[in-house]
Amino acid sequence: MALIKCEECGTEVSDRAEKCPKCACPISSPQQNNNVAKTQVIEQTSKALKKQLLVGSVVLILGFFFWILGSKTLGLILLIIGVLAVIQTKVSIWWHHK
């Protein structure tokens, strides 16, 4: 039986323990790590589409604030542009998803 450090809190824990007694983080021994295949997650949404979604959301929020604060025409225009930009970006993200 060997003592290993918990990855979360640094407490020394037995390598046979299932979880850390202090923080309940699951403990994985080196033997378990060799038998388990690692999974890699790949982000598929491009930065350009994320940036476009962010800009559309900001325009939508600005339109809402302008509409609330009294500039109804400008607020409505920004709201419509923001909603259309967000919908178009969401459709593009869905369309290009692999």
Short mmCIF file of N, CA, C and O in Angstrom, two decimals, residues 4-97:
data_model
loop_
_atom_site.label_atom_id
_atom_site.label_comp_id
_atom_site.label_asym_id
_atom_site.label_seq_id
_atom_site.Cartn_x
_atom_site.Cartn_y
_atom_site.Cartn_z
N ILE A 4 -0.41 8.27 -2.00
CA ILE A 4 -0.32 9.21 -3.13
C ILE A 4 -1.04 10.48 -2.74
O ILE A 4 -1.84 10.50 -1.81
N LYS A 5 -0.72 11.56 -3.47
CA LYS A 5 -1.37 12.84 -3.17
C LYS A 5 -2.64 12.98 -3.98
O LYS A 5 -2.69 12.63 -5.17
N CYS A 6 -3.67 13.50 -3.34
CA CYS A 6 -4.94 13.78 -4.01
C CYS A 6 -4.70 14.91 -5.02
O CYS A 6 -4.03 15.89 -4.72
N GLU A 7 -5.26 14.77 -6.22
CA GLU A 7 -5.09 15.78 -7.26
C GLU A 7 -5.78 17.10 -6.92
O GLU A 7 -5.38 18.16 -7.36
N GLU A 8 -6.85 17.04 -6.14
CA GLU A 8 -7.62 18.24 -5.81
C GLU A 8 -7.06 19.00 -4.62
O GLU A 8 -6.80 20.18 -4.70
N CYS A 9 -6.87 18.29 -3.48
CA CYS A 9 -6.53 19.00 -2.24
C CYS A 9 -5.11 18.74 -1.76
O CYS A 9 -4.64 19.41 -0.84
N GLY A 10 -4.41 17.75 -2.33
CA GLY A 10 -3.04 17.47 -1.95
C GLY A 10 -2.89 16.60 -0.71
O GLY A 10 -1.78 16.36 -0.25
N THR A 11 -3.96 16.08 -0.16
CA THR A 11 -3.92 15.21 1.01
C THR A 11 -3.32 13.86 0.61
O THR A 11 -3.60 13.35 -0.47
N GLU A 12 -2.50 13.29 1.49
CA GLU A 12 -1.96 11.97 1.22
C GLU A 12 -3.04 10.92 1.47
O GLU A 12 -3.67 10.89 2.52
N VAL A 13 -3.24 10.06 0.45
CA VAL A 13 -4.32 9.07 0.47
C VAL A 13 -3.74 7.73 0.03
O VAL A 13 -2.82 7.69 -0.80
N SER A 14 -4.28 6.66 0.53
CA SER A 14 -3.87 5.33 0.10
C SER A 14 -4.20 5.15 -1.38
O SER A 14 -5.24 5.61 -1.87
N ASP A 15 -3.32 4.45 -2.09
CA ASP A 15 -3.58 4.21 -3.51
C ASP A 15 -4.71 3.21 -3.72
O ASP A 15 -5.22 3.07 -4.81
N ARG A 16 -5.13 2.55 -2.67
CA ARG A 16 -6.25 1.61 -2.76
C ARG A 16 -7.60 2.28 -2.47
O ARG A 16 -8.64 1.66 -2.64
N ALA A 17 -7.57 3.52 -2.02
CA ALA A 17 -8.82 4.22 -1.71
C ALA A 17 -9.55 4.57 -3.00
O ALA A 17 -8.93 4.85 -4.03
N GLU A 18 -10.85 4.55 -2.93
CA GLU A 18 -11.66 4.92 -4.10
C GLU A 18 -11.77 6.42 -4.25
O GLU A 18 -11.87 6.93 -5.36
N LYS A 19 -11.79 7.14 -3.11
CA LYS A 19 -11.90 8.60 -3.16
C LYS A 19 -11.16 9.19 -1.98
O LYS A 19 -10.89 8.52 -0.98
N CYS A 20 -10.85 10.47 -2.09
CA CYS A 20 -10.14 11.18 -1.03
C CYS A 20 -11.08 11.36 0.16
O CYS A 20 -12.22 11.81 -0.01
N PRO A 21 -10.62 11.06 1.38
CA PRO A 21 -11.50 11.23 2.55
C PRO A 21 -11.76 12.69 2.88
O PRO A 21 -12.75 13.00 3.54
N LYS A 22 -10.93 13.59 2.38
CA LYS A 22 -11.10 15.01 2.70
C LYS A 22 -12.03 15.72 1.72
O LYS A 22 -12.95 16.42 2.11
N CYS A 23 -11.80 15.52 0.41
CA CYS A 23 -12.57 16.27 -0.59
C CYS A 23 -13.46 15.39 -1.48
O CYS A 23 -14.17 15.89 -2.34
N ALA A 24 -13.36 14.07 -1.32
CA ALA A 24 -14.17 13.10 -2.07
C ALA A 24 -13.85 13.05 -3.55
O ALA A 24 -14.63 12.56 -4.36
N CYS A 25 -12.67 13.53 -3.93
CA CYS A 25 -12.23 13.44 -5.32
C CYS A 25 -11.88 11.99 -5.62
O CYS A 25 -11.20 11.34 -4.83
N PRO A 26 -12.32 11.42 -6.74
CA PRO A 26 -11.98 10.03 -7.08
C PRO A 26 -10.46 9.88 -7.21
O PRO A 26 -9.79 10.71 -7.80
N ILE A 27 -9.93 8.80 -6.65
CA ILE A 27 -8.50 8.52 -6.70
C ILE A 27 -8.26 7.51 -7.81
O ILE A 27 -8.92 6.48 -7.88
N SER A 28 -7.31 7.78 -8.67
CA SER A 28 -6.96 6.84 -9.72
C SER A 28 -5.51 6.44 -9.52
O SER A 28 -4.62 7.28 -9.40
N SER A 29 -5.27 5.15 -9.45
CA SER A 29 -3.92 4.65 -9.26
C SER A 29 -3.24 4.55 -10.62
O SER A 29 -3.91 4.52 -11.65
N PRO A 30 -1.90 4.46 -10.65
CA PRO A 30 -1.21 4.32 -11.94
C PRO A 30 -1.64 3.08 -12.70
O PRO A 30 -1.67 3.08 -13.92
N GLN A 31 -2.01 2.00 -11.98
CA GLN A 31 -2.47 0.79 -12.65
C GLN A 31 -3.78 1.06 -13.39
O GLN A 31 -3.98 0.58 -14.50
N GLN A 32 -4.68 1.82 -12.79
CA GLN A 32 -5.95 2.12 -13.43
C GLN A 32 -5.74 3.03 -14.63
O GLN A 32 -6.43 2.91 -15.63
N ASN A 33 -4.81 3.95 -14.54
CA ASN A 33 -4.57 4.90 -15.63
C ASN A 33 -4.07 4.19 -16.88
O ASN A 33 -4.36 4.61 -18.00
N ASN A 34 -3.30 3.09 -16.74
CA ASN A 34 -2.77 2.38 -17.89
C ASN A 34 -3.85 1.60 -18.61
O ASN A 34 -3.77 1.38 -19.81
N ASN A 35 -4.88 1.18 -17.89
CA ASN A 35 -5.93 0.36 -18.49
C ASN A 35 -7.05 1.18 -19.10
O ASN A 35 -7.85 0.65 -19.85
N VAL A 36 -7.13 2.44 -18.78
CA VAL A 36 -8.24 3.28 -19.23
C VAL A 36 -7.81 4.08 -20.46
O VAL A 36 -6.77 4.73 -20.45
N ALA A 37 -8.60 4.01 -21.50
CA ALA A 37 -8.32 4.81 -22.70
C ALA A 37 -8.70 6.26 -22.43
O ALA A 37 -9.76 6.54 -21.88
N LYS A 38 -7.84 7.16 -22.82
CA LYS A 38 -8.11 8.59 -22.62
C LYS A 38 -9.00 9.10 -23.73
O LYS A 38 -8.85 8.73 -24.90
N THR A 39 -9.92 9.97 -23.37
CA THR A 39 -10.83 10.58 -24.32
C THR A 39 -10.42 12.02 -24.56
O THR A 39 -10.15 12.75 -23.61
N GLN A 40 -10.37 12.42 -25.79
CA GLN A 40 -10.00 13.79 -26.13
C GLN A 40 -11.21 14.48 -26.75
O GLN A 40 -11.81 13.96 -27.70
N VAL A 41 -11.56 15.64 -26.21
CA VAL A 41 -12.69 16.40 -26.73
C VAL A 41 -12.15 17.49 -27.65
O VAL A 41 -11.25 18.24 -27.28
N ILE A 42 -12.69 17.56 -28.84
CA ILE A 42 -12.25 18.55 -29.82
C ILE A 42 -13.37 19.56 -30.02
O ILE A 42 -14.50 19.20 -30.33
N GLU A 43 -13.04 20.83 -29.83
CA GLU A 43 -14.01 21.90 -30.02
C GLU A 43 -14.25 22.07 -31.51
O GLU A 43 -13.31 22.25 -32.27
N GLN A 44 -15.50 22.02 -31.92
CA GLN A 44 -15.80 22.07 -33.35
C GLN A 44 -16.39 23.39 -33.80
O GLN A 44 -16.56 23.60 -34.99
N THR A 45 -16.71 24.29 -32.89
CA THR A 45 -17.24 25.58 -33.27
C THR A 45 -16.09 26.54 -33.46
O THR A 45 -15.28 26.74 -32.56
N SER A 46 -16.01 27.15 -34.63
CA SER A 46 -14.88 28.03 -34.92
C SER A 46 -14.95 29.31 -34.09
O SER A 46 -16.01 29.72 -33.63
N LYS A 47 -13.79 29.93 -33.94
CA LYS A 47 -13.73 31.18 -33.18
C LYS A 47 -14.50 32.29 -33.88
O LYS A 47 -15.08 33.14 -33.23
N ALA A 48 -14.53 32.27 -35.20
CA ALA A 48 -15.26 33.30 -35.95
C ALA A 48 -16.75 33.22 -35.63
O ALA A 48 -17.40 34.26 -35.43
N LEU A 49 -17.30 32.00 -35.57
CA LEU A 49 -18.73 31.86 -35.25
C LEU A 49 -19.01 32.24 -33.80
O LEU A 49 -20.05 32.82 -33.49
N LYS A 50 -18.08 31.91 -32.90
CA LYS A 50 -18.26 32.31 -31.50
C LYS A 50 -18.23 33.83 -31.37
O LYS A 50 -19.02 34.41 -30.61
N LYS A 51 -17.34 34.47 -32.10
CA LYS A 51 -17.25 35.92 -32.06
C LYS A 51 -18.52 36.55 -32.64
O LYS A 51 -19.04 37.53 -32.09
N GLN A 52 -19.03 35.98 -33.72
CA GLN A 52 -20.26 36.47 -34.33
C GLN A 52 -21.44 36.32 -33.37
O GLN A 52 -22.28 37.23 -33.26
N LEU A 53 -21.50 35.22 -32.63
CA LEU A 53 -22.56 35.01 -31.65
C LEU A 53 -22.45 36.02 -30.51
O LEU A 53 -23.45 36.56 -30.05
N LEU A 54 -21.23 36.31 -30.08
CA LEU A 54 -21.02 37.28 -29.02
C LEU A 54 -21.46 38.68 -29.47
O LEU A 54 -22.15 39.38 -28.72
N VAL A 55 -21.09 39.07 -30.68
CA VAL A 55 -21.47 40.40 -31.19
C VAL A 55 -22.99 40.49 -31.32
O VAL A 55 -23.59 41.50 -30.92
N GLY A 56 -23.63 39.45 -31.83
CA GLY A 56 -25.09 39.46 -31.95
C GLY A 56 -25.77 39.56 -30.59
O GLY A 56 -26.76 40.28 -30.44
N SER A 57 -25.23 38.87 -29.60
CA SER A 57 -25.79 38.93 -28.25
C SER A 57 -25.64 40.32 -27.63
O SER A 57 -26.55 40.83 -26.99
N VAL A 58 -24.48 40.93 -27.85
CA VAL A 58 -24.24 42.28 -27.32
C VAL A 58 -25.19 43.28 -27.97
O VAL A 58 -25.76 44.15 -27.30
N VAL A 59 -25.38 43.18 -29.28
CA VAL A 59 -26.31 44.08 -29.99
C VAL A 59 -27.73 43.86 -29.47
O VAL A 59 -28.48 44.84 -29.26
N LEU A 60 -28.11 42.63 -29.23
CA LEU A 60 -29.43 42.32 -28.69
C LEU A 60 -29.62 42.96 -27.32
O LEU A 60 -30.65 43.59 -27.05
N ILE A 61 -28.63 42.82 -26.45
CA ILE A 61 -28.71 43.41 -25.10
C ILE A 61 -28.74 44.93 -25.17
O ILE A 61 -29.52 45.58 -24.45
N LEU A 62 -27.91 45.51 -26.03
CA LEU A 62 -27.92 46.97 -26.18
C LEU A 62 -29.28 47.46 -26.68
O LEU A 62 -29.78 48.49 -26.23
N GLY A 63 -29.85 46.74 -27.63
CA GLY A 63 -31.17 47.10 -28.13
C GLY A 63 -32.22 47.06 -27.03
O GLY A 63 -33.07 47.95 -26.94
N PHE A 64 -32.13 46.06 -26.18
CA PHE A 64 -33.06 45.95 -25.06
C PHE A 64 -32.91 47.15 -24.13
O PHE A 64 -33.90 47.76 -23.71
N PHE A 65 -31.66 47.52 -23.79
CA PHE A 65 -31.43 48.65 -22.89
C PHE A 65 -31.87 49.98 -23.52
O PHE A 65 -32.48 50.81 -22.85
N PHE A 66 -31.59 50.18 -24.82
CA PHE A 66 -32.03 51.41 -25.48
C PHE A 66 -33.56 51.49 -25.49
O PHE A 66 -34.13 52.56 -25.31
N TRP A 67 -34.21 50.35 -25.73
CA TRP A 67 -35.67 50.33 -25.77
C TRP A 67 -36.25 50.65 -24.40
O TRP A 67 -37.22 51.40 -24.29
N ILE A 68 -35.65 50.12 -23.33
CA ILE A 68 -36.11 50.38 -21.97
C ILE A 68 -35.87 51.84 -21.57
O ILE A 68 -36.70 52.46 -20.91
N LEU A 69 -34.72 52.39 -21.98
CA LEU A 69 -34.34 53.73 -21.55
C LEU A 69 -35.02 54.84 -22.34
O LEU A 69 -34.83 56.01 -22.03
N GLY A 70 -35.82 54.51 -23.35
CA GLY A 70 -36.62 55.54 -23.98
C GLY A 70 -36.40 55.72 -25.47
O GLY A 70 -37.23 56.33 -26.14
N SER A 71 -35.30 55.25 -26.01
CA SER A 71 -35.07 55.38 -27.45
C SER A 71 -35.68 54.17 -28.14
O SER A 71 -35.01 53.22 -28.51
N LYS A 72 -37.01 54.22 -28.30
CA LYS A 72 -37.76 53.06 -28.79
C LYS A 72 -37.36 52.64 -30.20
O LYS A 72 -37.20 51.46 -30.47
N THR A 73 -37.16 53.59 -31.11
CA THR A 73 -36.85 53.26 -32.50
C THR A 73 -35.48 52.59 -32.60
O THR A 73 -35.35 51.52 -33.20
N LEU A 74 -34.47 53.23 -32.02
CA LEU A 74 -33.12 52.67 -32.05
C LEU A 74 -33.09 51.33 -31.32
O LEU A 74 -32.47 50.37 -31.79
N GLY A 75 -33.76 51.24 -30.20
CA GLY A 75 -33.81 50.00 -29.44
C GLY A 75 -34.44 48.88 -30.22
O GLY A 75 -33.94 47.74 -30.23
N LEU A 76 -35.54 49.17 -30.91
CA LEU A 76 -36.23 48.16 -31.70
C LEU A 76 -35.36 47.69 -32.87
O LEU A 76 -35.29 46.50 -33.16
N ILE A 77 -34.69 48.62 -33.52
CA ILE A 77 -33.81 48.27 -34.63
C ILE A 77 -32.68 47.36 -34.14
O ILE A 77 -32.37 46.34 -34.75
N LEU A 78 -32.06 47.74 -33.03
CA LEU A 78 -30.97 46.92 -32.48
C LEU A 78 -31.47 45.56 -32.02
O LEU A 78 -30.79 44.55 -32.18
N LEU A 79 -32.66 45.52 -31.42
CA LEU A 79 -33.25 44.24 -31.01
C LEU A 79 -33.45 43.31 -32.21
O LEU A 79 -33.10 42.13 -32.15
N ILE A 80 -33.99 43.84 -33.27
CA ILE A 80 -34.25 43.02 -34.47
C ILE A 80 -32.93 42.54 -35.07
O ILE A 80 -32.79 41.35 -35.40
N ILE A 81 -31.94 43.44 -35.19
CA ILE A 81 -30.64 43.05 -35.74
C ILE A 81 -29.98 42.00 -34.85
O ILE A 81 -29.42 41.01 -35.33
N GLY A 82 -30.05 42.20 -33.54
CA GLY A 82 -29.45 41.25 -32.61
C GLY A 82 -30.09 39.88 -32.68
O GLY A 82 -29.40 38.86 -32.71
N VAL A 83 -31.42 39.84 -32.71
CA VAL A 83 -32.13 38.56 -32.79
C VAL A 83 -31.79 37.84 -34.10
O VAL A 83 -31.50 36.64 -34.10
N LEU A 84 -31.81 38.57 -35.20
CA LEU A 84 -31.48 37.95 -36.49
C LEU A 84 -30.04 37.45 -36.53
O LEU A 84 -29.76 36.37 -37.06
N ALA A 85 -29.11 38.22 -35.95
CA ALA A 85 -27.71 37.80 -35.93
C ALA A 85 -27.52 36.54 -35.09
O ALA A 85 -26.79 35.63 -35.48
N VAL A 86 -28.17 36.48 -33.93
CA VAL A 86 -28.05 35.31 -33.07
C VAL A 86 -28.66 34.08 -33.75
O VAL A 86 -28.06 33.00 -33.74
N ILE A 87 -29.82 34.24 -34.36
CA ILE A 87 -30.47 33.11 -35.03
C ILE A 87 -29.62 32.62 -36.20
O ILE A 87 -29.39 31.42 -36.37
N GLN A 88 -29.11 33.55 -36.99
CA GLN A 88 -28.28 33.18 -38.14
C GLN A 88 -27.01 32.47 -37.69
O GLN A 88 -26.59 31.48 -38.29
N THR A 89 -26.40 32.93 -36.61
CA THR A 89 -25.18 32.31 -36.11
C THR A 89 -25.46 30.92 -35.56
O THR A 89 -24.69 29.98 -35.80
N LYS A 90 -26.55 30.78 -34.82
CA LYS A 90 -26.91 29.47 -34.28
C LYS A 90 -27.18 28.46 -35.41
O LYS A 90 -26.77 27.30 -35.32
N VAL A 91 -27.82 28.90 -36.47
CA VAL A 91 -28.06 28.03 -37.62
C VAL A 91 -26.74 27.66 -38.29
O VAL A 91 -26.51 26.50 -38.66
N SER A 92 -25.83 28.62 -38.41
CA SER A 92 -24.51 28.34 -39.00
C SER A 92 -23.73 27.33 -38.15
O SER A 92 -23.08 26.44 -38.69
N ILE A 93 -23.77 27.49 -36.83
CA ILE A 93 -23.09 26.55 -35.94
C ILE A 93 -23.69 25.15 -36.10
O ILE A 93 -22.96 24.16 -36.21
N TRP A 94 -25.01 25.07 -36.16
CA TRP A 94 -25.66 23.78 -36.34
C TRP A 94 -25.31 23.17 -37.70
O TRP A 94 -25.02 21.99 -37.82
N TRP A 95 -25.30 24.00 -38.74
CA TRP A 95 -25.06 23.53 -40.10
C TRP A 95 -23.63 22.99 -40.27
O TRP A 95 -23.42 22.00 -40.95
N HIS A 96 -22.66 23.65 -39.62
CA HIS A 96 -21.26 23.25 -39.78
C HIS A 96 -20.80 22.23 -38.75
O HIS A 96 -19.65 21.81 -38.76
N HIS A 97 -21.70 21.82 -37.86
CA HIS A 97 -21.34 20.83 -36.84
C HIS A 97 -21.11 19.47 -37.49
O HIS A 97 -21.88 19.05 -38.33
#
